[in-house]
Tab-separated table of C-alpha atoms in Angstrom:
chain	number	residue	atom	x	y	z
A	27	UNK	CA	2.516	24.202	2.674
A	28	UNK	CA	3.030	27.145	0.344
A	29	UNK	CA	5.604	26.289	-2.294
A	30	UNK	CA	5.706	29.420	-4.481
A	31	UNK	CA	9.170	30.397	-3.289
A	32	UNK	CA	12.288	28.771	-1.860
A	33	UNK	CA	11.776	26.777	1.332
A	34	UNK	CA	14.402	26.586	4.080
A	35	UNK	CA	15.120	23.358	5.942
A	36	UNK	CA	13.764	24.857	9.156
A	37	UNK	CA	10.511	25.807	7.412
A	38	UNK	CA	10.140	22.420	5.778
A	39	UNK	CA	10.819	20.380	8.904
A	40	UNK	CA	8.570	22.519	11.119
A	41	UNK	CA	5.605	22.512	8.733
A	42	UNK	CA	2.734	20.056	9.436
A	43	UNK	CA	2.700	17.170	6.956
A	44	UNK	CA	0.835	13.959	6.184
A	45	UNK	CA	2.584	11.193	4.227
A	46	UNK	CA	0.111	8.443	3.373
A	47	UNK	CA	2.670	5.655	2.994
A	48	UNK	CA	6.333	4.883	2.419
A	49	UNK	CA	7.361	1.645	0.764
A	50	UNK	CA	10.593	0.038	-0.323
A	51	UNK	CA	8.674	-2.505	-2.454
A	52	UNK	CA	10.261	-2.598	-5.938
A	53	UNK	CA	12.529	0.189	-4.717
A	54	UNK	CA	16.026	-0.306	-3.327
A	55	UNK	CA	17.047	3.339	-3.730
A	56	UNK	CA	16.400	4.400	-0.122
A	57	UNK	CA	18.208	1.422	1.395
A	58	UNK	CA	21.092	1.581	-1.091
A	59	UNK	CA	21.554	5.329	-0.631
A	60	UNK	CA	21.566	4.989	3.146
A	61	UNK	CA	24.151	2.201	3.055
A	62	UNK	CA	26.340	3.561	0.250
A	63	UNK	CA	26.745	7.024	1.740
A	64	UNK	CA	26.443	5.940	5.374
A	65	UNK	CA	23.650	8.469	5.848
A	66	UNK	CA	22.500	9.397	9.316
A	67	UNK	CA	18.822	9.107	10.155
A	68	UNK	CA	18.651	12.903	10.197
A	69	UNK	CA	20.068	13.168	6.684
A	70	UNK	CA	17.692	10.519	5.335
A	71	UNK	CA	14.759	12.246	7.017
A	72	UNK	CA	15.629	15.498	5.236
A	73	UNK	CA	15.986	13.743	1.888
A	74	UNK	CA	12.617	12.028	2.257
A	75	UNK	CA	10.823	15.174	3.377
A	76	UNK	CA	12.364	17.132	0.488
A	77	UNK	CA	11.440	14.420	-2.017
A	78	UNK	CA	7.893	14.363	-0.702
A	79	UNK	CA	7.692	18.116	-1.213
A	80	UNK	CA	8.958	17.666	-4.808
A	81	UNK	CA	6.267	15.046	-5.337
A	82	UNK	CA	3.478	17.335	-4.134
A	83	UNK	CA	4.785	20.060	-6.439
A	84	UNK	CA	4.820	17.640	-9.385
A	85	UNK	CA	1.263	16.573	-8.629
A	86	UNK	CA	0.186	20.206	-8.305
A	87	UNK	CA	1.349	20.754	-11.895
A	88	UNK	CA	-1.079	18.005	-12.974
A	89	UNK	CA	-3.901	19.528	-10.931
A	90	UNK	CA	-3.758	16.675	-8.399
A	91	UNK	CA	-3.768	17.192	-4.631
A	92	UNK	CA	-1.574	14.638	-2.875
A	93	UNK	CA	-4.159	14.473	-0.087
A	94	UNK	CA	-6.690	13.058	-2.580
A	95	UNK	CA	-4.625	9.894	-3.141
A	96	UNK	CA	-4.980	8.324	0.312
A	97	UNK	CA	-7.633	5.797	-0.718
A	98	UNK	CA	-5.383	4.422	-3.451
A	99	UNK	CA	-2.367	4.085	-1.151
A	100	UNK	CA	-3.781	2.984	2.211
A	101	UNK	CA	-5.613	-0.383	2.304
A	102	UNK	CA	-9.216	-0.317	3.493
A	103	UNK	CA	-10.933	-3.626	4.273
A	104	UNK	CA	-14.232	-2.025	3.217
A	105	UNK	CA	-12.892	-1.624	-0.343
A	106	UNK	CA	-11.966	-4.467	-2.686
A	107	UNK	CA	-8.530	-5.470	-3.956
A	108	UNK	CA	-9.019	-7.621	-7.056
A	109	UNK	CA	-6.476	-9.778	-8.894
A	110	UNK	CA	-7.300	-10.513	-12.552
A	111	UNK	CA	-5.494	-13.605	-13.819
A	112	UNK	CA	-4.645	-14.312	-17.460
A	113	UNK	CA	-2.978	-17.208	-19.281
A	114	UNK	CA	0.037	-15.553	-20.910
A	115	UNK	CA	0.508	-18.550	-23.224
A	116	UNK	CA	-2.927	-17.983	-24.763
A	117	UNK	CA	-2.463	-14.205	-25.001
A	118	UNK	CA	0.962	-14.687	-26.611
A	119	UNK	CA	-0.467	-16.688	-29.515
A	120	UNK	CA	-2.087	-13.610	-31.067
A	121	UNK	CA	0.498	-11.033	-29.974
A	122	UNK	CA	3.926	-12.522	-30.739
A	123	UNK	CA	4.574	-12.749	-27.013
A	124	UNK	CA	3.410	-9.239	-26.068
A	125	UNK	CA	0.722	-10.637	-23.803
A	126	UNK	CA	0.673	-7.655	-21.418
A	127	UNK	CA	-0.358	-5.381	-24.274
A	128	UNK	CA	-2.740	-7.991	-25.685
A	129	UNK	CA	-4.883	-8.236	-22.535
A	130	UNK	CA	-4.594	-4.549	-21.550
A	131	UNK	CA	-7.703	-3.290	-23.311
A	132	UNK	CA	-9.848	-5.843	-21.483
A	133	UNK	CA	-8.955	-4.571	-18.006
A	134	UNK	CA	-8.336	-0.875	-18.766
A	135	UNK	CA	-11.858	-0.601	-20.222
A	136	UNK	CA	-13.222	-1.952	-16.937
A	137	UNK	CA	-11.609	0.626	-14.637
A	138	UNK	CA	-14.136	2.722	-12.654
A	139	UNK	CA	-15.563	5.694	-14.519
A	140	UNK	CA	-16.305	8.938	-12.653
A	141	UNK	CA	-19.818	9.376	-11.321
A	142	UNK	CA	-19.010	11.620	-8.413
A	143	UNK	CA	-15.588	12.535	-7.175
A	144	UNK	CA	-12.351	11.359	-8.779
A	145	UNK	CA	-11.645	7.596	-8.779
A	146	UNK	CA	-8.172	6.634	-7.577
A	147	UNK	CA	-6.728	3.130	-7.951
A	148	UNK	CA	-3.273	1.646	-7.557
A	149	UNK	CA	-2.416	-0.876	-10.273
A	150	UNK	CA	0.246	-3.578	-10.136
A	151	UNK	CA	1.099	-6.012	-12.949
A	152	UNK	CA	3.354	-8.959	-13.591
A	153	UNK	CA	3.870	-12.703	-13.767
A	154	UNK	CA	3.760	-14.994	-10.747
A	155	UNK	CA	7.399	-15.491	-9.825
A	156	UNK	CA	7.250	-17.529	-6.632
A	157	UNK	CA	6.131	-21.024	-5.759
A	158	UNK	CA	6.281	-24.335	-7.598
A	159	UNK	CA	3.749	-25.368	-10.227
A	160	UNK	CA	1.917	-27.596	-7.760
A	161	UNK	CA	1.913	-24.927	-5.049
A	162	UNK	CA	0.525	-22.259	-7.369
A	163	UNK	CA	-2.089	-24.658	-8.744
A	164	UNK	CA	-3.259	-25.558	-5.240
A	165	UNK	CA	-3.436	-21.909	-4.159
A	166	UNK	CA	-5.339	-20.905	-7.281
A	167	UNK	CA	-7.775	-23.796	-6.898
A	168	UNK	CA	-8.530	-22.556	-3.399
A	169	UNK	CA	-8.653	-18.783	-3.946
A	170	UNK	CA	-9.545	-18.134	-7.604
A	171	UNK	CA	-13.067	-17.858	-9.008
A	172	UNK	CA	-12.412	-19.540	-12.349
A	173	UNK	CA	-13.921	-18.267	-15.578
A	174	UNK	CA	-12.624	-21.310	-17.437
A	175	UNK	CA	-10.641	-24.460	-16.491
A	176	UNK	CA	-6.944	-23.798	-16.072
A	177	UNK	CA	-3.855	-25.940	-15.495
A	178	UNK	CA	-0.610	-24.335	-14.365
A	179	UNK	CA	2.310	-25.473	-16.521
A	180	UNK	CA	4.713	-22.984	-14.939
A	181	UNK	CA	3.949	-20.228	-12.377
A	182	UNK	CA	5.195	-17.497	-14.732
A	183	UNK	CA	2.476	-18.526	-17.183
A	184	UNK	CA	0.025	-16.715	-14.895
A	185	UNK	CA	-0.061	-12.985	-15.683
A	186	UNK	CA	-1.831	-10.820	-13.092
A	187	UNK	CA	-3.305	-7.337	-13.001
A	188	UNK	CA	-4.012	-6.168	-9.437
A	189	UNK	CA	-6.347	-3.210	-8.814
A	190	UNK	CA	-7.110	-1.578	-5.449
A	191	UNK	CA	-9.826	0.626	-3.947
A	192	UNK	CA	-12.885	-0.840	-5.652
A	193	UNK	CA	-16.490	-0.946	-4.532
A	194	UNK	CA	-18.348	-4.235	-5.032
A	195	UNK	CA	-20.028	-2.789	-8.118
A	196	UNK	CA	-16.737	-1.499	-9.539
A	197	UNK	CA	-15.073	-4.856	-8.913
A	198	UNK	CA	-17.894	-6.638	-10.739
A	199	UNK	CA	-17.579	-4.294	-13.731
A	200	UNK	CA	-13.807	-4.780	-13.874
A	201	UNK	CA	-14.135	-8.573	-13.729
A	202	UNK	CA	-16.813	-8.622	-16.447
A	203	UNK	CA	-14.649	-6.500	-18.730
A	204	UNK	CA	-11.574	-8.696	-18.217
A	205	UNK	CA	-13.650	-11.825	-18.870
A	206	UNK	CA	-14.190	-10.720	-22.477
A	207	UNK	CA	-10.595	-11.683	-23.301
A	208	UNK	CA	-10.015	-15.342	-24.293
A	209	UNK	CA	-6.891	-15.524	-22.095
A	210	UNK	CA	-8.805	-14.551	-18.954
A	211	UNK	CA	-8.614	-17.336	-16.379
A	212	UNK	CA	-10.479	-15.878	-13.423
A	213	UNK	CA	-10.198	-13.492	-10.491
A	214	UNK	CA	-9.347	-13.534	-6.813
A	215	UNK	CA	-10.639	-11.226	-4.104
A	216	UNK	CA	-7.435	-10.233	-2.305
A	217	UNK	CA	-8.989	-7.806	0.162
A	218	UNK	CA	-8.162	-10.117	3.077
A	219	UNK	CA	-5.059	-12.128	3.814
A	220	UNK	CA	-4.463	-15.267	1.724
A	221	UNK	CA	-1.565	-17.365	0.441
A	222	UNK	CA	-2.242	-16.156	-3.109
A	223	UNK	CA	-2.078	-12.562	-1.909
A	224	UNK	CA	1.304	-13.296	-0.333
A	225	UNK	CA	2.592	-14.767	-3.606
A	226	UNK	CA	1.321	-11.761	-5.554
A	227	UNK	CA	2.868	-9.397	-3.009
A	228	UNK	CA	6.261	-10.928	-3.778
A	229	UNK	CA	5.722	-11.066	-7.548
A	230	UNK	CA	3.996	-7.940	-8.841
A	231	UNK	CA	5.524	-4.577	-9.662
A	232	UNK	CA	3.825	-1.208	-9.366
A	233	UNK	CA	2.490	-0.248	-12.784
A	234	UNK	CA	0.731	3.040	-12.132
A	235	UNK	CA	-1.662	5.070	-10.060
A	236	UNK	CA	-4.914	5.994	-11.755
A	237	UNK	CA	-6.354	9.420	-10.824
A	238	UNK	CA	-9.559	10.211	-12.699
A	239	UNK	CA	-8.664	10.240	-16.398
A	240	UNK	CA	-4.906	10.329	-15.697
A	241	UNK	CA	-2.494	7.436	-15.202
A	242	UNK	CA	0.560	8.368	-13.125
A	243	UNK	CA	3.622	6.280	-13.980
A	244	UNK	CA	7.218	6.276	-12.813
A	245	UNK	CA	9.965	7.319	-15.255
A	246	UNK	CA	13.737	7.215	-14.904
A	247	UNK	CA	14.649	10.665	-16.235
A	248	UNK	CA	13.028	14.116	-16.472
A	249	UNK	CA	11.316	14.522	-19.829
A	250	UNK	CA	10.960	10.778	-20.369
A	251	UNK	CA	7.654	9.732	-21.939
A	252	UNK	CA	5.484	7.592	-19.655
A	253	UNK	CA	3.754	4.361	-20.670
A	254	UNK	CA	6.905	2.720	-21.957
A	255	UNK	CA	4.977	-0.564	-22.079
A	256	UNK	CA	2.769	0.864	-24.826
A	257	UNK	CA	-0.575	0.041	-23.194
A	258	UNK	CA	-3.673	1.547	-24.894
A	259	UNK	CA	-4.426	4.137	-22.227
A	260	UNK	CA	-5.017	7.083	-24.573
A	261	UNK	CA	-7.340	5.078	-26.807
A	262	UNK	CA	-9.457	4.269	-23.743
A	263	UNK	CA	-9.615	7.804	-22.359
A	264	UNK	CA	-6.618	7.961	-20.006
A	265	UNK	CA	-3.649	10.327	-20.225
A	266	UNK	CA	-0.320	8.959	-18.900
A	267	UNK	CA	1.608	11.416	-16.713
A	268	UNK	CA	5.280	10.998	-15.714
A	269	UNK	CA	6.581	11.052	-12.133
A	270	UNK	CA	10.255	10.396	-11.446
A	271	UNK	CA	10.883	6.916	-10.054
A	272	UNK	CA	12.674	8.379	-7.036
A	273	UNK	CA	9.415	10.123	-6.107
A	274	UNK	CA	6.883	7.599	-7.412
A	275	UNK	CA	8.201	4.367	-5.918
A	276	UNK	CA	8.540	5.349	-2.241
A	277	UNK	CA	5.470	7.613	-2.014
A	278	UNK	CA	3.039	6.481	-4.747
A	279	UNK	CA	3.907	2.792	-4.915
A	280	UNK	CA	1.353	0.403	-3.431
A	281	UNK	CA	2.429	-2.373	-1.090
A	282	UNK	CA	0.302	-5.521	-1.064
A	283	UNK	CA	0.048	-6.273	2.645
A	284	UNK	CA	0.918	-9.951	2.725
A	285	UNK	CA	2.999	-10.381	5.882
A	286	UNK	CA	6.245	-10.819	3.958
A	287	UNK	CA	9.019	-11.919	6.274
A	288	UNK	CA	11.377	-9.009	6.806
A	289	UNK	CA	9.823	-6.708	4.211
A	290	UNK	CA	7.639	-4.804	6.646
A	291	UNK	CA	10.681	-4.152	8.850
A	292	UNK	CA	12.484	-2.335	6.030
A	293	UNK	CA	9.326	-0.476	5.023
A	294	UNK	CA	8.597	0.518	8.602
A	295	UNK	CA	12.131	1.722	9.196
A	296	UNK	CA	11.890	3.985	6.158
A	297	UNK	CA	8.416	5.168	7.170
A	298	UNK	CA	9.516	6.001	10.715
A	299	UNK	CA	12.587	7.832	9.393
A	300	UNK	CA	10.281	9.982	7.285
A	301	UNK	CA	8.237	10.714	10.411
A	302	UNK	CA	11.220	11.707	12.548
A	303	UNK	CA	14.931	10.836	12.674
A	304	UNK	CA	14.390	10.046	16.351
A	305	UNK	CA	11.843	7.350	15.442
A	306	UNK	CA	13.985	5.540	12.864
A	307	UNK	CA	14.718	2.450	14.962
A	308	UNK	CA	11.301	1.893	16.517
A	309	UNK	CA	10.089	-0.834	14.151
A	310	UNK	CA	9.233	-2.889	17.255
A	311	UNK	CA	8.368	-0.293	19.937
A	312	UNK	CA	7.190	-0.945	23.480
A	313	UNK	CA	3.708	0.597	23.315
A	314	UNK	CA	2.330	2.283	26.430
A	315	UNK	CA	-0.888	4.059	27.401
A	316	UNK	CA	-2.160	6.105	30.298
A	317	UNK	CA	-4.680	4.538	32.715
A	318	UNK	CA	-7.246	7.005	31.354
A	319	UNK	CA	-6.583	5.821	27.804
A	320	UNK	CA	-6.928	2.206	28.900
A	321	UNK	CA	-10.345	3.043	30.358
A	322	UNK	CA	-11.311	4.957	27.210
A	323	UNK	CA	-10.547	1.915	25.061
A	324	UNK	CA	-12.988	-0.163	27.107
A	325	UNK	CA	-15.953	1.792	25.754
A	326	UNK	CA	-17.823	2.301	22.467
A	327	UNK	CA	-16.319	1.312	19.129
A	328	UNK	CA	-12.897	0.725	20.682
A	329	UNK	CA	-14.440	-1.847	23.013
A	330	UNK	CA	-16.069	-3.645	20.076
A	331	UNK	CA	-12.773	-3.744	18.191
A	332	UNK	CA	-10.802	-4.999	21.188
A	333	UNK	CA	-13.406	-7.698	21.762
A	334	UNK	CA	-13.294	-8.829	18.128
A	335	UNK	CA	-9.480	-8.973	18.345
A	336	UNK	CA	-9.667	-11.063	21.534
A	337	UNK	CA	-7.953	-8.372	23.602
A	338	UNK	CA	-10.794	-6.920	25.676
A	339	UNK	CA	-10.170	-8.891	28.885
A	340	UNK	CA	-6.438	-8.113	29.055
A	341	UNK	CA	-4.996	-5.996	31.842
A	342	UNK	CA	-3.299	-2.742	30.871
A	343	UNK	CA	0.257	-4.225	30.913
A	344	UNK	CA	-0.887	-7.278	28.967
A	345	UNK	CA	-2.716	-5.118	26.404
A	346	UNK	CA	0.357	-2.925	25.967
A	347	UNK	CA	2.495	-6.014	25.337
A	348	UNK	CA	-0.040	-7.522	22.894
A	349	UNK	CA	-0.356	-4.295	20.901
A	350	UNK	CA	3.453	-3.959	20.824
A	351	UNK	CA	3.718	-7.384	19.182
A	352	UNK	CA	0.998	-6.544	16.653
A	353	UNK	CA	2.577	-3.230	15.652
A	354	UNK	CA	5.949	-4.931	15.110
A	355	UNK	CA	4.261	-7.252	12.575
A	356	UNK	CA	2.064	-4.646	10.876
A	357	UNK	CA	2.507	-1.941	8.274
A	358	UNK	CA	2.658	1.795	8.945
A	359	UNK	CA	0.619	4.543	7.290
A	360	UNK	CA	-0.550	8.155	7.709
A	361	UNK	CA	2.738	9.530	9.025
A	362	UNK	CA	2.013	13.068	10.100
A	363	UNK	CA	2.979	16.094	12.127
A	364	UNK	CA	-0.187	17.936	13.108
A	365	UNK	CA	-0.736	21.593	13.872
A	366	UNK	CA	-0.195	20.929	17.585
A	367	UNK	CA	3.269	19.482	17.048
A	368	UNK	CA	2.253	15.853	17.609
A	369	UNK	CA	3.983	13.134	15.588
A	370	UNK	CA	1.284	10.584	14.742
A	371	UNK	CA	0.955	7.442	12.639
A	372	UNK	CA	-1.201	4.362	12.240
A	373	UNK	CA	-0.387	0.665	12.053
A	374	UNK	CA	-2.539	-1.776	10.085
A	375	UNK	CA	-2.418	-5.219	11.682
A	376	UNK	CA	-4.039	-8.575	10.946
A	377	UNK	CA	-5.531	-10.557	13.826
A	378	UNK	CA	-6.958	-14.063	13.596
A	379	UNK	CA	-10.556	-13.886	14.825
A	380	UNK	CA	-12.911	-16.591	16.097
A	381	UNK	CA	-13.908	-18.086	12.741
A	382	UNK	CA	-10.274	-18.572	11.714
A	383	UNK	CA	-10.209	-15.648	9.301
A	384	UNK	CA	-7.910	-12.666	9.636
A	385	UNK	CA	-9.377	-9.253	10.263
A	386	UNK	CA	-7.539	-5.968	9.800
A	387	UNK	CA	-7.454	-3.440	12.643
A	388	UNK	CA	-6.106	0.116	12.642
A	389	UNK	CA	-4.021	1.197	15.637
A	390	UNK	CA	-3.448	4.906	16.222
A	391	UNK	CA	-0.044	5.811	17.689
A	392	UNK	CA	1.756	8.935	18.922
A	393	UNK	CA	5.543	9.257	19.018
A	394	UNK	CA	7.240	11.416	21.642
A	395	UNK	CA	10.608	12.569	20.294
A	396	UNK	CA	11.769	13.621	23.761
A	397	UNK	CA	11.670	10.219	25.455
A	398	UNK	CA	11.340	8.194	22.206
A	399	UNK	CA	8.266	6.370	23.477
A	400	UNK	CA	5.179	5.390	21.489
A	401	UNK	CA	1.725	5.876	22.989
A	402	UNK	CA	-1.431	4.011	21.942
A	403	UNK	CA	-4.252	6.417	21.108
A	404	UNK	CA	-6.941	4.442	19.213
A	405	UNK	CA	-7.829	0.849	18.233
A	406	UNK	CA	-10.395	0.274	15.463
């Protein structure tokens, strides 16, 4: 929407929008504010819509269109999510304990370089904070492609850098660059569901969002200098740019989809509140569809997807019930009001397929604010 002049609430709330994602990961502000001030869903919806507008204005000042960031914020099973694992004990020997800075050049130098378009990647960093030594060792032995032998002494010894939205070639380049550091242990492909991915989802904090040659980072106060960790971004061709935490964390933070118990419920409540105050308590909706939509889903690509998910032979009531259960367990993205006044969103869900692996499907949904029902529109 045009933002050159003041915007009234009526104008803001009536204007079409598209919010890629909302997350409470590493961010208790939304929940705390709602509870502390006993905010209504309508009040929280206005706050979130206003904050999203502030974010788009901030990005505009950097020459970044919010719409261009979708690939960094919404998981895509066709693009790689790679975890680079380092031994912090080894990196600390040559850095007086500043192991995050010590290994930074190795992975920053491996980030995708522009060939066409503007690369966008979410980056999370941190130590493994969950699991016992034996549990972490077993998970790593199963999921990690080791560069060198490694024994876990304590889970927090494992320092991880997690990068999203990579092609196979970009992932290979990133891994090769990281492997030049003596503390590099190995990597894990976290594109699909795994126990290691769940551990990392509970452990890692959002570090930044890379947009071309810029690195967006959250800051606490206006005017604060980004890159407080002192990583060598400038030396490697990247310019850190500050975005207030209250805008960065809910709208630019990346959530590792790892089926965390309870976490998706809080995220989904916040996401649905951003969509509409009337949708705020539909984390587990009863999905419905018209008979015509049910017939439409039995054809073409929808049919293939339903078959792969093991849902093709279900009757319409049984399919509605099955999709309702999946949506309640999934994560919500692409919250939008289109030019026709439709409130739409998508749910990413994991379904166990025939070979025992989990496959991600995207379910398109439409919310009717009049009767507060949710209609199934697509299944891919």
